Amino acid sequence: MKRLKENENVLVLGGFLGITALISALVLALVFTVTRGPIEKMQQKSIQESFKLLDLPAFDNAPDREAKSYISPEKFKVAIMPVRKEGVLKAFVVRTVSPDGYAGEVEVTAGFDLNCKILAVLVTRQQETPGLGSNVCERKFRKTIFNLFQPRPEGLPPNPILDQFHNLTVSANADWRVKRDGGSFDFVTGATITSRAIVAAVEQGGRTLHIHRGDFKEKVQK
Amino acid sequence: MKNAFKDMLKGIWKENPVLVLLLGTCPTLATTSSAANGLAMGLATTCVLCGSNLVISCIAGFVPKKIRIPVYIVVIATFVSVIDMLMKAYAPPAIYRALGIFIPLIVVNCIVLGRAEAFASKNSPLRSIFDGIGMGLGFSLALTLLGALREFISTGSVFEVKIITCWTTDFLLASAAPGAFIILGCILAAKNYFARRAAVKAGKLYVPQAGLDCRSCRICKLDDDE
């Protein structure tokens, strides 16, 4: 052992480093196999929780199982999920990934009714600057010392940036840009890039749904 | 055992990694935009620090000197990845969402490597674990303090509970990186002021503790292995 410690042979040193890396790779592989199932389950659960917040009409299918992927006119990745009750189409959930966030991708999930009117908008994945860009993305009830011990209110927490899309349709006359670029949407000063990414994602999701909604047929069981 | 307890306490105050050793300033400034983020980052670092200190103090006896730093980095990176995966699998989604992007930062946290080199490689596994716990708790405390101050100055709330309810416009300087530098500087100045005043009152000259300045840290002198 002592001789190993004093060794200066490049091959021995390289070999030792290689063995260390091998052991750590084995440990990582083991932990990866053990946690893969729970991680998937966790992601499934958070998807279902986001559906609950989207103001959808009552449904009984698993929308994410019937998802279809598309590429939007501006080349965003879009997944459209039909929401059904007893096989009858009730609404759509559209998940759009905008590549132009401040720190990588921003994933926006929006609920649309059958006329492509927006029901609610959520940001489901983002890595924006905490406290700045993330404030544009998060929906949270603000706690104060006065309502600290009261139960949380039910339903969709407010967010002034995300709420401005409600009840709009993409084909309506709104100009789908933030106000700084001459459009009609509010943005957060200091988080303009994040705001732009969200507006673009909602617009692209809506347009893609408008083009492809005919792909989803009623599935009435007889 | 008494010794081990002392190892733990010194990390919390006397050798506090953020306020005295000034190690790991990057995560300190980057993650403390709110008190909750600071606390969570501190606790995650504590877990990594305990694990890496334990493993490194076990293997330090036979790691060749020339490659000890890369070996330590591999051990630390493994621990960070394991904790990242475990949190993804078992922690509540809200916590992972808030912390997820900070976890990989722990690999390059200077405290972890610094403790491995300065303490764990020279002491027994048990003492190393206690050192890891103490340093981690000290780090968590300092981060929570800085986070709480920044959150309060920028939004008037602490731990996302609004203390001053009429505060509606965020003061962005405090939640951005320059504000972090300014507030950390103020905390350090206050701490030094009180330490010096206490020393003057006791009639002593105020000098940094022996073993805590550059002279006793070997970490950047990689070529002059004795």
Short mmCIF file of C-alpha atoms in Angstrom, two decimals:
data_model
loop_
_atom_site.label_atom_id
_atom_site.label_comp_id
_atom_site.label_asym_id
_atom_site.label_seq_id
_atom_site.Cartn_x
_atom_site.Cartn_y
_atom_site.Cartn_z
CA MET A 1 0.00 0.00 0.00
CA LYS A 2 2.77 2.40 0.97
CA ARG A 3 4.58 1.64 -2.28
CA LEU A 4 1.47 2.42 -4.28
CA LYS A 5 1.23 5.78 -2.57
CA GLU A 6 4.76 6.77 -3.50
CA ASN A 7 4.47 5.44 -7.05
CA GLU A 8 5.17 7.80 -9.94
CA ASN A 9 4.82 5.40 -12.87
CA VAL A 10 2.37 6.89 -15.37
CA LEU A 11 0.83 3.51 -16.17
CA VAL A 12 0.19 2.72 -12.51
CA LEU A 13 -1.30 6.15 -11.92
CA GLY A 14 -3.49 5.89 -15.02
CA GLY A 15 -4.58 2.41 -14.05
CA PHE A 16 -5.55 3.55 -10.57
CA LEU A 17 -7.59 6.43 -11.97
CA GLY A 18 -9.22 4.03 -14.43
CA ILE A 19 -10.21 1.64 -11.65
CA THR A 20 -11.67 4.48 -9.61
CA ALA A 21 -13.72 5.64 -12.58
CA LEU A 22 -14.87 2.06 -13.23
CA ILE A 23 -16.06 1.60 -9.65
CA SER A 24 -17.94 4.88 -9.70
CA ALA A 25 -19.51 3.97 -13.06
CA LEU A 26 -20.70 0.69 -11.56
CA VAL A 27 -22.21 2.50 -8.56
CA LEU A 28 -23.97 4.95 -10.86
CA ALA A 29 -25.30 2.16 -13.07
CA LEU A 30 -26.68 0.39 -10.01
CA VAL A 31 -28.41 3.50 -8.65
CA PHE A 32 -29.74 4.29 -12.12
CA THR A 33 -31.37 0.86 -12.44
CA VAL A 34 -32.87 1.09 -8.96
CA THR A 35 -34.31 4.58 -9.40
CA ARG A 36 -35.50 4.35 -13.00
CA GLY A 37 -38.93 2.99 -12.08
CA PRO A 38 -39.66 5.51 -9.30
CA ILE A 39 -38.45 8.41 -11.47
CA GLU A 40 -40.87 7.46 -14.23
CA LYS A 41 -43.69 7.10 -11.72
CA MET A 42 -42.86 10.53 -10.29
CA GLN A 43 -42.92 12.13 -13.73
CA GLN A 44 -46.26 10.43 -14.48
CA LYS A 45 -47.64 11.81 -11.24
CA SER A 46 -46.57 15.36 -11.96
CA ILE A 47 -48.10 15.12 -15.46
CA GLN A 48 -51.39 14.08 -13.93
CA GLU A 49 -51.21 16.90 -11.40
CA SER A 50 -50.69 19.41 -14.18
CA PHE A 51 -53.81 18.08 -15.96
CA LYS A 52 -55.80 18.78 -12.82
CA LEU A 53 -54.79 22.46 -12.95
CA LEU A 54 -55.64 22.99 -16.61
CA ASP A 55 -59.36 23.79 -16.16
CA LEU A 56 -60.32 20.88 -18.40
CA PRO A 57 -63.87 19.54 -18.55
CA ALA A 58 -64.40 16.19 -16.81
CA PHE A 59 -62.59 13.38 -18.63
CA ASP A 60 -61.90 9.68 -18.17
CA ASN A 61 -59.08 8.78 -20.57
CA ALA A 62 -55.33 9.14 -20.10
CA PRO A 63 -54.55 12.01 -22.51
CA ASP A 64 -50.78 11.48 -22.42
CA ARG A 65 -51.21 7.90 -23.70
CA GLU A 66 -52.83 9.19 -26.89
CA ALA A 67 -50.33 11.97 -27.51
CA LYS A 68 -49.25 12.70 -31.09
CA SER A 69 -46.12 14.66 -31.90
CA TYR A 70 -45.91 17.44 -34.45
CA ILE A 71 -43.48 20.12 -35.57
CA SER A 72 -45.01 23.60 -35.50
CA PRO A 73 -44.63 26.22 -38.31
CA GLU A 74 -41.72 27.77 -36.40
CA LYS A 75 -40.17 24.30 -35.83
CA PHE A 76 -41.14 23.95 -32.16
CA LYS A 77 -41.79 20.47 -30.84
CA VAL A 78 -45.49 20.10 -30.08
CA ALA A 79 -47.40 17.19 -28.54
CA ILE A 80 -51.19 17.21 -28.79
CA MET A 81 -53.21 15.09 -26.37
CA PRO A 82 -56.95 14.58 -26.83
CA VAL A 83 -59.12 14.73 -23.71
CA ARG A 84 -62.13 12.44 -23.90
CA LYS A 85 -65.09 11.44 -21.81
CA GLU A 86 -66.60 8.08 -22.79
CA GLY A 87 -64.86 8.39 -26.14
CA VAL A 88 -66.30 11.82 -26.97
CA LEU A 89 -63.72 14.50 -27.65
CA LYS A 90 -63.95 17.21 -24.98
CA ALA A 91 -60.79 19.30 -25.21
CA PHE A 92 -57.10 19.21 -26.05
CA VAL A 93 -53.94 19.48 -24.01
CA VAL A 94 -51.05 20.90 -26.02
CA ARG A 95 -47.49 20.70 -24.81
CA THR A 96 -45.00 22.92 -26.63
CA VAL A 97 -41.26 23.14 -26.12
CA SER A 98 -39.81 26.55 -26.88
CA PRO A 99 -36.03 26.36 -27.37
CA ASP A 100 -35.52 30.09 -26.75
CA GLY A 101 -35.68 30.46 -22.96
CA TYR A 102 -33.00 32.35 -21.08
CA ALA A 103 -31.46 29.07 -19.85
CA GLY A 104 -32.45 26.49 -22.42
CA GLU A 105 -35.86 25.04 -23.15
CA VAL A 106 -39.16 26.19 -21.71
CA GLU A 107 -42.00 23.67 -21.82
CA VAL A 108 -45.49 25.14 -21.83
CA THR A 109 -48.61 23.02 -21.34
CA ALA A 110 -51.92 24.59 -22.30
CA GLY A 111 -55.51 23.42 -22.28
CA PHE A 112 -57.62 24.24 -25.36
CA ASP A 113 -61.32 23.64 -25.93
CA LEU A 114 -62.66 22.23 -29.21
CA ASN A 115 -62.71 25.70 -30.83
CA CYS A 116 -59.02 26.18 -30.01
CA LYS A 117 -59.83 28.66 -27.24
CA ILE A 118 -57.22 28.67 -24.47
CA LEU A 119 -58.49 27.44 -21.11
CA ALA A 120 -55.35 27.70 -19.00
CA VAL A 121 -51.59 27.91 -19.46
CA LEU A 122 -48.92 26.29 -17.29
CA VAL A 123 -45.15 26.21 -17.55
CA THR A 124 -44.24 22.60 -16.84
CA ARG A 125 -40.48 22.61 -17.31
CA GLN A 126 -38.03 25.50 -17.14
CA GLN A 127 -34.59 26.37 -15.88
CA GLU A 128 -34.90 30.15 -15.86
CA THR A 129 -33.10 32.34 -13.35
CA PRO A 130 -34.63 31.69 -9.91
CA GLY A 131 -36.42 34.75 -8.59
CA LEU A 132 -36.51 36.47 -11.97
CA GLY A 133 -37.35 34.35 -14.99
CA SER A 134 -38.91 31.69 -12.80
CA ASN A 135 -41.40 34.24 -11.45
CA VAL A 136 -42.88 34.47 -14.93
CA CYS A 137 -43.30 30.71 -15.04
CA GLU A 138 -44.56 29.77 -11.60
CA ARG A 139 -48.12 29.71 -10.43
CA LYS A 140 -48.18 30.07 -6.67
CA PHE A 141 -50.52 31.37 -4.05
CA ARG A 142 -48.76 34.17 -2.22
CA LYS A 143 -48.69 33.56 1.51
CA THR A 144 -48.59 36.49 3.91
CA ILE A 145 -48.33 36.61 7.68
CA PHE A 146 -52.07 37.28 7.78
CA ASN A 147 -53.18 34.13 5.96
CA LEU A 148 -50.30 31.88 6.99
CA PHE A 149 -52.46 29.40 8.90
CA GLN A 150 -55.49 29.46 6.63
CA PRO A 151 -55.97 26.52 4.26
CA ARG A 152 -54.73 26.98 0.70
CA PRO A 153 -57.37 28.15 -1.74
CA GLU A 154 -58.49 25.61 -4.35
CA GLY A 155 -57.93 25.81 -8.08
CA LEU A 156 -55.46 27.52 -10.35
CA PRO A 157 -53.09 29.95 -8.61
CA PRO A 158 -52.89 33.31 -10.40
CA ASN A 159 -49.97 34.56 -12.48
CA PRO A 160 -50.55 37.83 -14.37
CA ILE A 161 -48.32 36.85 -17.30
CA LEU A 162 -49.77 33.38 -17.85
CA ASP A 163 -53.37 34.50 -17.16
CA GLN A 164 -53.44 36.98 -20.04
CA PHE A 165 -53.77 34.12 -22.55
CA HIS A 166 -57.03 32.83 -21.08
CA ASN A 167 -60.04 32.78 -23.44
CA LEU A 168 -57.95 33.83 -26.43
CA THR A 169 -57.74 31.94 -29.71
CA VAL A 170 -54.63 32.04 -31.83
CA SER A 171 -56.52 33.16 -34.95
CA ALA A 172 -58.07 36.10 -33.05
CA ASN A 173 -56.71 39.57 -33.57
CA ALA A 174 -54.18 39.56 -30.74
CA ASP A 175 -50.65 40.33 -31.87
CA TRP A 176 -48.59 37.40 -30.56
CA ARG A 177 -45.58 39.31 -29.39
CA VAL A 178 -44.68 40.99 -26.12
CA LYS A 179 -45.32 44.73 -25.86
CA ARG A 180 -41.66 45.61 -26.16
CA ASP A 181 -41.61 44.03 -29.63
CA GLY A 182 -44.81 45.87 -30.61
CA GLY A 183 -47.21 43.06 -29.71
CA SER A 184 -50.09 42.98 -27.27
CA PHE A 185 -48.80 40.94 -24.31
CA ASP A 186 -47.42 42.14 -21.01
CA PHE A 187 -43.97 40.93 -20.01
CA VAL A 188 -41.78 41.12 -16.92
CA THR A 189 -39.00 43.69 -17.06
CA GLY A 190 -35.70 41.86 -16.68
CA ALA A 191 -37.23 38.61 -17.90
CA THR A 192 -38.15 39.65 -21.43
CA ILE A 193 -36.53 36.59 -22.98
CA THR A 194 -38.53 34.22 -20.78
CA SER A 195 -41.74 36.13 -21.51
CA ARG A 196 -41.05 35.98 -25.26
CA ALA A 197 -40.41 32.24 -25.09
CA ILE A 198 -43.72 31.64 -23.33
CA VAL A 199 -45.74 33.79 -25.75
CA ALA A 200 -44.10 32.04 -28.70
CA ALA A 201 -44.74 28.60 -27.23
CA VAL A 202 -48.45 29.30 -26.62
CA GLU A 203 -48.84 30.71 -30.11
CA GLN A 204 -47.06 27.84 -31.84
CA GLY A 205 -49.02 25.29 -29.81
CA GLY A 206 -52.30 26.96 -30.80
CA ARG A 207 -51.40 27.15 -34.47
CA THR A 208 -50.32 23.52 -34.58
CA LEU A 209 -53.56 22.45 -32.91
CA HIS A 210 -55.54 24.53 -35.42
CA ILE A 211 -53.84 22.74 -38.32
CA HIS A 212 -53.92 19.21 -36.98
CA ARG A 213 -57.03 18.97 -34.81
CA GLY A 214 -58.77 16.99 -37.55
CA ASP A 215 -56.41 14.08 -36.81
CA PHE A 216 -58.27 13.30 -33.59
CA LYS A 217 -61.48 11.39 -34.19
CA GLU A 218 -64.33 10.64 -31.84
CA LYS A 219 -64.05 7.17 -30.36
CA VAL A 220 -67.60 6.21 -29.41
CA GLN A 221 -67.96 2.64 -28.27
CA LYS A 222 -71.10 0.90 -29.37
CA MET B 1 -16.09 11.39 20.95
CA LYS B 2 -15.61 14.81 22.56
CA ASN B 3 -13.10 15.54 19.82
CA ALA B 4 -15.62 14.61 17.16
CA PHE B 5 -18.18 16.97 18.67
CA LYS B 6 -15.62 19.75 18.56
CA ASP B 7 -14.98 18.98 14.89
CA MET B 8 -18.66 19.50 14.26
CA LEU B 9 -19.03 22.76 16.19
CA LYS B 10 -16.07 24.47 14.59
CA GLY B 11 -17.67 24.18 11.15
CA ILE B 12 -20.78 25.98 12.33
CA TRP B 13 -19.15 29.13 13.72
CA LYS B 14 -15.39 29.31 14.17
CA GLU B 15 -14.48 27.93 10.74
CA ASN B 16 -17.77 28.63 9.00
CA PRO B 17 -17.08 27.82 5.32
CA VAL B 18 -18.89 30.86 3.93
CA LEU B 19 -18.30 33.51 6.56
CA VAL B 20 -14.75 32.62 7.66
CA LEU B 21 -13.11 30.32 5.12
CA LEU B 22 -14.84 32.06 2.19
CA LEU B 23 -15.08 28.78 0.29
CA GLY B 24 -17.76 27.93 -2.24
CA THR B 25 -18.69 31.52 -3.00
CA CYS B 26 -20.13 30.60 -6.41
CA PRO B 27 -23.05 28.49 -5.13
CA THR B 28 -23.42 30.88 -2.21
CA LEU B 29 -24.11 33.78 -4.52
CA ALA B 30 -25.95 31.86 -7.23
CA THR B 31 -28.48 29.89 -5.19
CA THR B 32 -29.48 32.23 -2.38
CA SER B 33 -32.17 34.21 -4.17
CA SER B 34 -34.62 32.99 -1.53
CA ALA B 35 -34.32 31.52 1.95
CA ALA B 36 -35.84 28.19 0.94
CA ASN B 37 -33.43 27.76 -1.97
CA GLY B 38 -30.47 28.55 0.27
CA LEU B 39 -31.57 26.07 2.92
CA ALA B 40 -32.19 23.29 0.40
CA MET B 41 -28.86 23.85 -1.34
CA GLY B 42 -27.14 23.77 2.05
CA LEU B 43 -28.76 20.48 3.04
CA ALA B 44 -27.97 18.84 -0.30
CA THR B 45 -24.35 19.93 0.07
CA THR B 46 -24.30 18.52 3.62
CA CYS B 47 -25.29 15.07 2.31
CA VAL B 48 -22.60 15.12 -0.37
CA LEU B 49 -20.01 16.42 2.09
CA CYS B 50 -20.65 13.63 4.63
CA GLY B 51 -20.51 10.91 2.00
CA SER B 52 -17.44 12.18 0.20
CA ASN B 53 -15.58 12.86 3.47
CA LEU B 54 -16.28 9.31 4.64
CA VAL B 55 -15.16 7.63 1.41
CA ILE B 56 -12.12 9.84 0.97
CA SER B 57 -10.87 9.34 4.50
CA CYS B 58 -11.17 5.58 3.90
CA ILE B 59 -9.25 5.55 0.61
CA ALA B 60 -6.74 8.33 1.37
CA GLY B 61 -4.28 5.75 2.74
CA PHE B 62 -3.46 4.27 -0.65
CA VAL B 63 -4.36 6.87 -3.29
CA PRO B 64 -1.16 7.88 -5.14
CA LYS B 65 -0.33 11.46 -4.26
CA LYS B 66 0.03 12.68 -7.82
CA ILE B 67 -3.53 11.81 -8.81
CA ARG B 68 -5.34 12.39 -5.52
CA ILE B 69 -7.26 15.44 -6.79
CA PRO B 70 -8.79 13.69 -9.84
CA VAL B 71 -9.68 10.68 -7.68
CA TYR B 72 -11.40 12.93 -5.13
CA ILE B 73 -13.31 14.70 -7.91
CA VAL B 74 -14.53 11.35 -9.26
CA VAL B 75 -15.74 10.34 -5.79
CA ILE B 76 -17.52 13.68 -5.28
CA ALA B 77 -19.11 13.63 -8.74
CA THR B 78 -20.41 10.11 -8.12
CA PHE B 79 -22.03 11.19 -4.87
CA VAL B 80 -23.64 14.20 -6.50
CA SER B 81 -25.07 12.11 -9.35
CA VAL B 82 -26.42 9.53 -6.90
CA ILE B 83 -28.12 12.22 -4.82
CA ASP B 84 -29.52 13.83 -7.97
CA MET B 85 -31.10 10.54 -9.04
CA LEU B 86 -32.40 9.73 -5.56
CA MET B 87 -34.01 13.16 -5.26
CA LYS B 88 -35.59 12.81 -8.69
CA ALA B 89 -37.08 9.48 -7.62
CA TYR B 90 -38.18 10.07 -4.04
CA ALA B 91 -38.26 13.79 -3.13
CA PRO B 92 -41.54 15.71 -3.54
CA PRO B 93 -41.69 17.17 -7.07
CA ALA B 94 -41.87 20.75 -5.78
CA ILE B 95 -38.53 20.43 -4.00
CA TYR B 96 -36.84 18.81 -6.97
CA ARG B 97 -38.21 21.51 -9.26
CA ALA B 98 -36.78 24.24 -7.04
CA LEU B 99 -33.41 22.55 -6.54
CA GLY B 100 -32.86 20.42 -9.61
CA ILE B 101 -30.64 22.87 -11.44
CA PHE B 102 -28.43 23.51 -8.42
CA ILE B 103 -27.57 19.91 -7.59
CA PRO B 104 -24.95 19.46 -10.35
CA LEU B 105 -23.29 22.66 -9.09
CA ILE B 106 -22.23 20.83 -5.93
CA VAL B 107 -19.53 18.98 -7.88
CA VAL B 108 -17.59 22.17 -8.39
CA ASN B 109 -18.27 23.41 -4.87
CA CYS B 110 -14.89 24.23 -3.42
CA ILE B 111 -15.93 23.31 0.12
CA VAL B 112 -16.34 19.66 -0.73
CA LEU B 113 -12.92 19.31 -2.36
CA GLY B 114 -11.38 21.64 0.22
CA ARG B 115 -12.55 19.51 3.16
CA ALA B 116 -11.49 16.32 1.36
CA GLU B 117 -7.98 17.67 0.94
CA ALA B 118 -7.57 19.60 4.18
CA PHE B 119 -9.37 17.33 6.64
CA ALA B 120 -10.71 13.99 5.43
CA SER B 121 -7.47 12.80 3.85
CA LYS B 122 -5.65 13.24 7.16
CA ASN B 123 -8.21 12.13 9.76
CA SER B 124 -10.21 9.06 10.74
CA PRO B 125 -13.51 8.27 8.98
CA LEU B 126 -15.59 9.06 12.09
CA ARG B 127 -14.02 12.47 12.62
CA SER B 128 -14.37 13.17 8.91
CA ILE B 129 -18.10 12.49 9.01
CA PHE B 130 -18.53 14.89 11.92
CA ASP B 131 -16.45 17.48 10.10
CA GLY B 132 -18.71 17.03 7.08
CA ILE B 133 -21.86 17.47 9.16
CA GLY B 134 -20.49 20.57 10.88
CA MET B 135 -19.23 22.20 7.70
CA GLY B 136 -22.50 21.35 5.94
CA LEU B 137 -24.60 22.84 8.74
CA GLY B 138 -22.44 25.96 8.81
CA PHE B 139 -22.86 26.27 5.04
CA SER B 140 -26.64 25.77 5.33
CA LEU B 141 -26.93 28.39 8.08
CA ALA B 142 -24.94 30.99 6.18
CA LEU B 143 -26.87 30.31 2.96
CA THR B 144 -30.20 30.51 4.74
CA LEU B 145 -29.22 33.80 6.38
CA LEU B 146 -28.07 35.31 3.09
CA GLY B 147 -31.12 33.94 1.27
CA ALA B 148 -33.52 35.29 3.87
CA LEU B 149 -31.91 38.74 3.77
CA ARG B 150 -31.97 38.86 -0.03
CA GLU B 151 -35.55 37.62 -0.21
CA PHE B 152 -36.66 40.15 2.40
CA ILE B 153 -34.91 43.08 0.75
CA SER B 154 -36.18 42.19 -2.72
CA THR B 155 -39.78 41.13 -2.01
CA GLY B 156 -40.53 41.81 1.64
CA SER B 157 -41.05 38.14 2.39
CA VAL B 158 -39.13 35.37 4.15
CA PHE B 159 -39.59 31.69 3.24
CA GLU B 160 -42.20 32.89 0.72
CA VAL B 161 -44.36 34.34 3.48
CA LYS B 162 -44.94 38.03 2.91
CA ILE B 163 -44.07 39.96 6.07
CA ILE B 164 -44.80 43.40 4.64
CA THR B 165 -48.02 42.90 2.71
CA CYS B 166 -48.11 46.24 0.90
CA TRP B 167 -44.76 45.48 -0.79
CA THR B 168 -45.83 44.88 -4.38
CA THR B 169 -42.87 45.81 -6.60
CA ASP B 170 -39.80 43.58 -6.35
CA PHE B 171 -36.48 45.29 -5.67
CA LEU B 172 -34.55 43.33 -8.29
CA LEU B 173 -31.04 44.36 -7.24
CA ALA B 174 -31.17 42.21 -4.13
CA SER B 175 -32.37 39.12 -5.97
CA ALA B 176 -29.77 39.47 -8.74
CA ALA B 177 -26.09 38.55 -8.49
CA PRO B 178 -24.71 42.06 -7.76
CA GLY B 179 -27.04 42.32 -4.77
CA ALA B 180 -25.73 38.99 -3.52
CA PHE B 181 -22.17 40.34 -3.58
CA ILE B 182 -23.17 43.52 -1.78
CA ILE B 183 -25.15 41.76 0.96
CA LEU B 184 -22.53 39.04 1.47
CA GLY B 185 -19.94 41.81 1.77
CA CYS B 186 -22.05 43.56 4.40
CA ILE B 187 -22.44 40.35 6.40
CA LEU B 188 -18.68 39.70 6.29
CA ALA B 189 -17.91 43.29 7.30
CA ALA B 190 -20.31 43.04 10.25
CA LYS B 191 -18.83 39.72 11.36
CA ASN B 192 -15.27 41.07 11.19
CA TYR B 193 -16.29 44.24 12.99
CA PHE B 194 -17.73 42.30 15.92
CA ALA B 195 -14.79 39.88 16.04
CA ARG B 196 -12.34 42.77 16.07
CA ARG B 197 -14.26 44.72 18.68
CA ALA B 198 -14.29 41.67 20.93
CA ALA B 199 -10.53 41.24 20.42
CA VAL B 200 -9.80 44.89 21.18
CA LYS B 201 -11.92 44.77 24.30
CA ALA B 202 -9.94 41.78 25.49
CA GLY B 203 -6.74 43.73 24.75
CA LYS B 204 -5.52 41.46 21.95
CA LEU B 205 -4.45 42.00 18.36
CA TYR B 206 -7.01 40.65 15.90
CA VAL B 207 -5.45 38.19 13.45
CA PRO B 208 -7.11 35.43 11.46
CA GLN B 209 -6.92 32.08 13.18
CA ALA B 210 -3.83 30.00 12.56
CA GLY B 211 -4.52 27.35 9.95
CA LEU B 212 -7.26 29.31 8.26
CA ASP B 213 -5.32 31.53 5.88
CA CYS B 214 -3.49 30.86 2.61
CA ARG B 215 -0.26 29.81 4.30
CA SER B 216 -1.71 26.58 5.61
CA CYS B 217 -3.83 25.57 2.62
CA ARG B 218 -2.05 23.24 0.22
CA ILE B 219 -4.75 22.98 -2.36
CA CYS B 220 -3.25 25.13 -5.09
CA LYS B 221 0.37 24.02 -4.63
CA LEU B 222 0.03 20.84 -6.60
CA ASP B 223 3.64 20.41 -7.71
CA ASP B 224 5.60 20.75 -4.49
CA ASP B 225 4.54 17.43 -2.95
CA GLU B 226 6.90 16.94 -0.08
#
